[in-house]
Each structure stands twice: as structure tokens, then as C-alpha cells.
Amino acid sequence: MSLEHLPQDCFEQILSLTSPGDACRSSLVSSSIRAMADKDSLWGMFLPSDYSAIVSRLVTPIPYSSNKDLFIRLCRPNLIDCGKKMFSIEKSTGKKCYMLSARDLSITWACNPLYWSWKPSSESRFAEVAELRTIWWLEICGTMNSQLLSPKTVYGAHLVIKLANRAYGLDSLPSEISLEVGNYKSQGTVYLSANRKATEVDERVRPIRVLEERLRERTDGWMEIELGSFYNDGCYYNKDVKMSLKEVKGAHLKGGLIVEGIEIRPKN
């Protein structure tokens, strides 16, 4: 039987079991299939179940004419929660992605101008970033409830940073990284330099893995460190995902670290 001869509700059910990318590709087959693949009810299934609540949190409202139009617009990063977070969805899968700004993180002594300064940056998607002036106790933490993320998805948490030209003391000792949700916890260490090795220890994976260049360049001009990853299944539903980077063992001063935020996105 030709696809065009399938009942519309049957074809819509088939497409709903695929992905947004598959629906877009199928629309190229013929004009009749395109009409079914563009149906509002189908793209409503691809949108996050809580999309209405997400839209209500947008800093700048976005006009849209259909569910497919809304899906496409949400694929672009949008500021939410008074500009403290960024939200988007993966175009190919419809999975949710979040970024917590530096203002949405817990940074030890960030409110003291002797240690940290807050400044606007034309290279950031947020109104301001945090720059480390000088300190010996470095601790950056973020929290995200797993209920806000897409279920049955492997997520990675990435600290997004830059190193100022005056950066010093950041790679004298490795920084400790961790991610914890429910009874699962991963830990590791990383040097805040692209030229040093790091070791990651996952309590559910043996042996220890040695990783090269954990401080990675991004396409947006920033760098990132993966703090850890986890599978968002039913065991961790409505649990806080706690992510951190810290270096508190050395007594030496360090400075020049610029923090944009923590990005939580699905892993390929």
C-alpha cells in the first residue's frame, strides 16, 4: 500500500513514534504526505509535554502560527526565568536542553568584589558573566531538577568558561569535578588547561579512564568541561542533579577564570 493511501490518523501515529527529523524528511516524499507530516496534532506530540509552562517563562515572548512553528523557534536558545537560564530543544530529537547562567549558580564568595567581579560580555548569551579576580578557595556548584529534563535520556553537564589573558594558578593543581543525582555519583579531576591530562572516575565504570584535553573548545568561542553525565530514568524522577567544580586543597592564589554557566544537554 502506498503511504498516501494510509488513513491520516494511522500515518500520524506512525510518525509520532519516530522523531522530528524523520517527520521533516518524510514531508519531502510528496505534497499529500507533507500535509500529514505538518499537522498541528503531530508536532504537538514532538513538543515537550510542559511546553506551555516553558513558553510562559520566556523573557521575550515568541510569536508562532502552529506547533511546528513553535518547535522550530524553540530550537533556538531562548532566555527564561528573568534571563538566568537558557532553554532550547534539539532539532533532531525534541529533547530539552538547559543552560544555567553564572548568576544561577552557587559560586563561593561571588558576592565579594575582592574575589569575583560581574561584568557584561558581548560574547555571552547572558547579561553578565563572573570573572575570578583572585582567590584560593574555588568552588562552583549548580543544581537542576531532573523532572525538568527529558525522560529516558542520557544527559551531560558542562561548565562553560574562558581563561583570561591574565589567568594564573588555575592548573597548579587539578580541580575536582562531580555530578550527583539520587544514589548515583560520578567524580573526577580536571586541569583548567587544554594542554593537561585529566582522570575521570565513575563509580559504576571500571577501570579508571584517562582522558585527554578535557577542557574543550566550543563552536561559540567558549570552552567547556564535562562535569559528569547520567541517565534520566524513573529512578531519578524529581531528583536534584547536583554538579560542581572545586579546587580547595591548594593554598595558592588563582585568578582569571571567566564563568558563563553550566549547560545540561543530551549526549549523542
Short mmCIF file of C-alpha atoms in Angstrom, two decimals:
data_model
loop_
_atom_site.label_atom_id
_atom_site.label_comp_id
_atom_site.label_asym_id
_atom_site.label_seq_id
_atom_site.Cartn_x
_atom_site.Cartn_y
_atom_site.Cartn_z
CA MET A 1 0.00 0.00 0.00
CA SER A 2 1.26 3.50 -0.86
CA LEU A 3 1.83 5.81 2.10
CA GLU A 4 -0.63 8.26 0.59
CA HIS A 5 -3.40 5.67 0.93
CA LEU A 6 -2.94 5.19 4.67
CA PRO A 7 -5.62 6.76 6.89
CA GLN A 8 -4.36 10.10 8.18
CA ASP A 9 -4.67 9.13 11.84
CA CYS A 10 -2.72 5.91 11.15
CA PHE A 11 0.08 7.77 9.36
CA GLU A 12 0.18 10.37 12.12
CA GLN A 13 0.53 7.61 14.72
CA ILE A 14 3.42 6.10 12.76
CA LEU A 15 5.22 9.45 12.52
CA SER A 16 4.67 10.16 16.22
CA LEU A 17 6.78 7.09 17.00
CA THR A 18 9.73 8.47 15.01
CA SER A 19 11.41 11.85 15.51
CA PRO A 20 11.05 15.46 14.35
CA GLY A 21 13.88 14.86 11.89
CA ASP A 22 12.12 11.84 10.41
CA ALA A 23 8.88 13.81 10.07
CA CYS A 24 10.69 16.57 8.17
CA ARG A 25 12.35 14.05 5.85
CA SER A 26 9.08 12.24 5.16
CA SER A 27 7.47 15.53 4.09
CA LEU A 28 9.78 15.55 1.07
CA VAL A 29 8.13 12.44 -0.40
CA SER A 30 5.01 14.13 -1.75
CA SER A 31 2.66 17.04 -1.14
CA SER A 32 -0.02 14.81 0.40
CA ILE A 33 2.45 13.31 2.87
CA ARG A 34 3.79 16.79 3.63
CA ALA A 35 0.28 17.85 4.62
CA MET A 36 0.07 14.96 7.08
CA ALA A 37 3.64 15.47 8.37
CA ASP A 38 2.91 19.15 9.06
CA LYS A 39 -0.24 18.52 11.08
CA ASP A 40 -0.53 20.52 14.27
CA SER A 41 -1.52 17.49 16.33
CA LEU A 42 1.65 15.61 15.24
CA TRP A 43 4.01 18.44 16.17
CA GLY A 44 2.18 18.81 19.45
CA MET A 45 3.48 15.32 20.27
CA PHE A 46 7.06 16.38 19.45
CA LEU A 47 6.91 19.41 21.72
CA PRO A 48 7.90 18.89 25.39
CA SER A 49 4.89 17.92 27.49
CA ASP A 50 5.40 21.06 29.61
CA TYR A 51 5.92 23.42 26.68
CA SER A 52 3.13 25.76 27.82
CA ALA A 53 4.91 26.32 31.14
CA ILE A 54 8.22 26.85 29.33
CA VAL A 55 6.68 29.40 26.96
CA SER A 56 5.28 31.29 29.95
CA ARG A 57 8.82 31.59 31.37
CA LEU A 58 10.31 33.18 28.24
CA VAL A 59 11.91 36.58 28.77
CA THR A 60 10.85 37.65 25.27
CA PRO A 61 7.56 36.13 24.03
CA ILE A 62 7.84 34.45 20.64
CA PRO A 63 5.01 34.62 18.10
CA TYR A 64 4.12 31.35 16.39
CA SER A 65 1.45 30.20 13.99
CA SER A 66 1.49 26.45 14.60
CA ASN A 67 3.03 23.77 16.79
CA LYS A 68 5.66 23.12 14.12
CA ASP A 69 6.49 26.82 14.04
CA LEU A 70 6.79 26.85 17.84
CA PHE A 71 9.02 23.76 17.71
CA ILE A 72 11.37 25.44 15.23
CA ARG A 73 11.52 28.64 17.29
CA LEU A 74 12.29 26.70 20.47
CA CYS A 75 15.20 25.01 18.73
CA ARG A 76 16.97 28.36 19.05
CA PRO A 77 18.25 29.24 22.54
CA ASN A 78 15.75 31.40 24.42
CA LEU A 79 16.25 33.19 27.74
CA ILE A 80 13.88 32.13 30.52
CA ASP A 81 13.43 32.80 34.25
CA CYS A 82 14.26 36.52 34.14
CA GLY A 83 17.32 35.84 32.00
CA LYS A 84 19.00 33.47 34.45
CA LYS A 85 18.57 30.36 32.27
CA MET A 86 18.60 29.45 28.60
CA PHE A 87 16.25 26.87 27.10
CA SER A 88 16.22 25.10 23.74
CA ILE A 89 15.22 21.77 22.25
CA GLU A 90 17.28 19.52 19.99
CA LYS A 91 16.02 19.85 16.44
CA SER A 92 16.58 16.18 15.56
CA THR A 93 15.10 14.62 18.72
CA GLY A 94 12.98 17.19 20.54
CA LYS A 95 14.97 16.63 23.76
CA LYS A 96 15.19 19.53 26.19
CA CYS A 97 18.41 21.47 26.81
CA TYR A 98 19.08 23.99 29.57
CA MET A 99 21.88 26.35 30.46
CA LEU A 100 22.20 27.85 33.93
CA SER A 101 23.85 31.28 33.89
CA ALA A 102 26.64 32.18 36.30
CA ARG A 103 24.02 34.12 38.30
CA ASP A 104 22.01 30.91 38.67
CA LEU A 105 24.99 29.04 40.13
CA SER A 106 26.36 28.93 43.64
CA ILE A 107 29.88 30.38 43.46
CA THR A 108 31.67 30.70 46.79
CA TRP A 109 32.34 34.37 47.66
CA ALA A 110 30.98 35.54 44.30
CA CYS A 111 29.25 38.45 46.04
CA ASN A 112 32.59 39.79 47.33
CA PRO A 113 34.17 42.16 44.77
CA LEU A 114 37.60 41.42 46.20
CA TYR A 115 37.36 37.88 44.84
CA TRP A 116 34.92 37.95 41.89
CA SER A 117 33.68 40.60 39.51
CA TRP A 118 30.48 40.59 37.48
CA LYS A 119 30.61 42.14 34.04
CA PRO A 120 28.73 42.17 30.74
CA SER A 121 30.24 40.26 27.84
CA SER A 122 29.36 40.68 24.18
CA GLU A 123 30.39 37.04 23.67
CA SER A 124 27.90 35.69 26.23
CA ARG A 125 24.24 34.88 25.77
CA PHE A 126 23.56 36.18 29.27
CA ALA A 127 23.57 39.74 30.58
CA GLU A 128 26.73 39.17 32.62
CA VAL A 129 29.44 36.66 33.44
CA ALA A 130 31.56 36.09 36.53
CA GLU A 131 35.33 36.64 36.43
CA LEU A 132 37.61 35.39 39.17
CA ARG A 133 39.87 38.20 40.42
CA THR A 134 41.89 36.26 42.96
CA ILE A 135 41.08 33.52 45.44
CA TRP A 136 42.47 30.30 46.86
CA TRP A 137 39.13 28.52 47.51
CA LEU A 138 37.46 27.83 44.16
CA GLU A 139 34.01 26.23 44.31
CA ILE A 140 31.28 26.41 41.64
CA CYS A 141 28.04 24.44 42.06
CA GLY A 142 24.81 24.12 40.10
CA THR A 143 21.51 22.35 40.72
CA MET A 144 18.78 21.28 38.29
CA ASN A 145 15.70 19.18 38.99
CA SER A 146 15.61 16.05 36.81
CA GLN A 147 11.83 16.45 36.33
CA LEU A 148 12.53 19.44 34.07
CA LEU A 149 14.64 17.31 31.71
CA SER A 150 13.52 14.85 29.05
CA PRO A 151 12.94 11.31 30.38
CA LYS A 152 14.83 8.24 29.16
CA THR A 153 17.73 10.42 28.04
CA VAL A 154 21.45 10.43 28.82
CA TYR A 155 22.44 13.95 29.84
CA GLY A 156 25.85 15.55 30.23
CA ALA A 157 26.57 18.64 32.34
CA HIS A 158 29.21 21.05 31.02
CA LEU A 159 30.79 24.01 32.76
CA VAL A 160 31.23 26.76 30.14
CA ILE A 161 34.24 29.00 30.78
CA LYS A 162 37.04 31.10 29.34
CA LEU A 163 40.54 31.82 30.60
CA ALA A 164 41.50 35.49 30.69
CA ASN A 165 44.91 36.56 29.40
CA ARG A 166 45.93 37.23 32.98
CA ALA A 167 44.86 33.76 34.18
CA TYR A 168 47.21 32.26 36.78
CA GLY A 169 47.31 29.40 39.28
CA LEU A 170 44.38 27.55 37.74
CA ASP A 171 46.35 24.49 36.62
CA SER A 172 48.79 24.24 39.51
CA LEU A 173 46.57 21.51 40.96
CA PRO A 174 43.70 19.58 39.35
CA SER A 175 40.17 20.70 40.13
CA GLU A 176 37.66 18.13 41.38
CA ILE A 177 34.51 17.63 39.31
CA SER A 178 31.37 15.77 40.31
CA LEU A 179 27.77 15.06 39.37
CA GLU A 180 25.26 13.56 41.78
CA VAL A 181 21.62 12.56 41.38
CA GLY A 182 19.76 10.24 43.72
CA ASN A 183 22.15 7.50 44.84
CA TYR A 184 24.37 7.88 41.77
CA LYS A 185 27.56 9.93 41.85
CA SER A 186 30.45 10.37 39.44
CA GLN A 187 33.70 12.06 40.40
CA GLY A 188 36.89 13.02 38.66
CA THR A 189 39.60 15.63 38.26
CA VAL A 190 40.49 18.08 35.53
CA TYR A 191 43.22 20.64 34.95
CA LEU A 192 41.94 24.06 33.89
CA SER A 193 44.23 23.97 30.88
CA ALA A 194 43.72 22.49 27.42
CA ASN A 195 47.21 21.01 27.49
CA ARG A 196 46.96 18.83 30.60
CA LYS A 197 45.60 15.33 31.13
CA ALA A 198 42.70 14.54 33.44
CA THR A 199 41.40 11.42 35.08
CA GLU A 200 37.73 10.63 35.46
CA VAL A 201 36.44 8.10 37.97
CA ASP A 202 32.90 6.83 37.55
CA GLU A 203 31.81 4.65 40.46
CA ARG A 204 29.81 2.46 38.07
CA VAL A 205 32.57 2.11 35.47
CA ARG A 206 35.96 0.44 35.95
CA PRO A 207 38.82 0.81 35.32
CA ILE A 208 39.70 4.49 35.63
CA ARG A 209 39.73 6.24 32.26
CA VAL A 210 42.47 8.69 31.30
CA LEU A 211 41.09 11.47 29.15
CA GLU A 212 43.00 13.98 27.01
CA GLU A 213 42.11 17.67 26.82
CA ARG A 214 39.01 17.66 28.97
CA LEU A 215 38.92 21.43 28.56
CA ARG A 216 37.40 21.57 25.07
CA GLU A 217 36.87 24.35 22.56
CA ARG A 218 33.25 25.09 21.60
CA THR A 219 31.97 26.47 18.34
CA ASP A 220 30.73 29.62 20.12
CA GLY A 221 34.24 30.64 21.20
CA TRP A 222 33.94 29.41 24.79
CA MET A 223 35.46 26.29 26.35
CA GLU A 224 33.74 23.59 28.34
CA ILE A 225 34.46 20.90 30.92
CA GLU A 226 32.17 17.91 31.26
CA LEU A 227 31.33 17.67 34.95
CA GLY A 228 29.61 14.30 34.57
CA SER A 229 26.70 12.52 32.92
CA PHE A 230 23.69 10.44 33.96
CA TYR A 231 20.68 8.61 32.55
CA ASN A 232 17.45 10.39 33.40
CA ASP A 233 15.15 7.44 34.03
CA GLY A 234 12.37 6.75 36.52
CA CYS A 235 14.80 6.11 39.37
CA TYR A 236 15.85 9.75 39.40
CA TYR A 237 12.49 11.37 38.65
CA ASN A 238 12.04 14.64 40.52
CA LYS A 239 15.54 14.45 42.00
CA ASP A 240 18.05 17.29 42.12
CA VAL A 241 21.02 16.94 39.80
CA LYS A 242 23.98 18.44 41.67
CA MET A 243 27.03 19.47 39.62
CA SER A 244 30.27 21.03 40.84
CA LEU A 245 33.86 22.00 40.17
CA LYS A 246 36.16 22.87 43.05
CA GLU A 247 39.80 23.24 43.98
CA VAL A 248 40.08 23.82 47.73
CA LYS A 249 43.19 21.84 48.66
CA GLY A 250 45.86 24.20 47.39
CA ALA A 251 46.78 27.30 49.38
CA HIS A 252 47.97 29.19 46.28
CA LEU A 253 46.10 32.08 44.70
CA LYS A 254 44.41 31.72 41.33
CA GLY A 255 42.56 34.09 39.03
CA GLY A 256 41.41 34.83 35.51
CA LEU A 257 38.65 32.21 35.25
CA ILE A 258 35.56 33.54 33.43
CA VAL A 259 32.33 31.61 34.05
CA GLU A 260 29.34 31.79 31.72
CA GLY A 261 27.31 28.92 33.22
CA ILE A 262 26.55 25.19 33.18
CA GLU A 263 24.93 23.62 30.12
CA ILE A 264 22.88 20.44 30.54
CA ARG A 265 22.24 18.75 27.21
CA PRO A 266 21.59 15.25 25.82
CA LYS A 267 24.65 13.21 24.93
CA ASN A 268 24.90 11.76 21.44
#
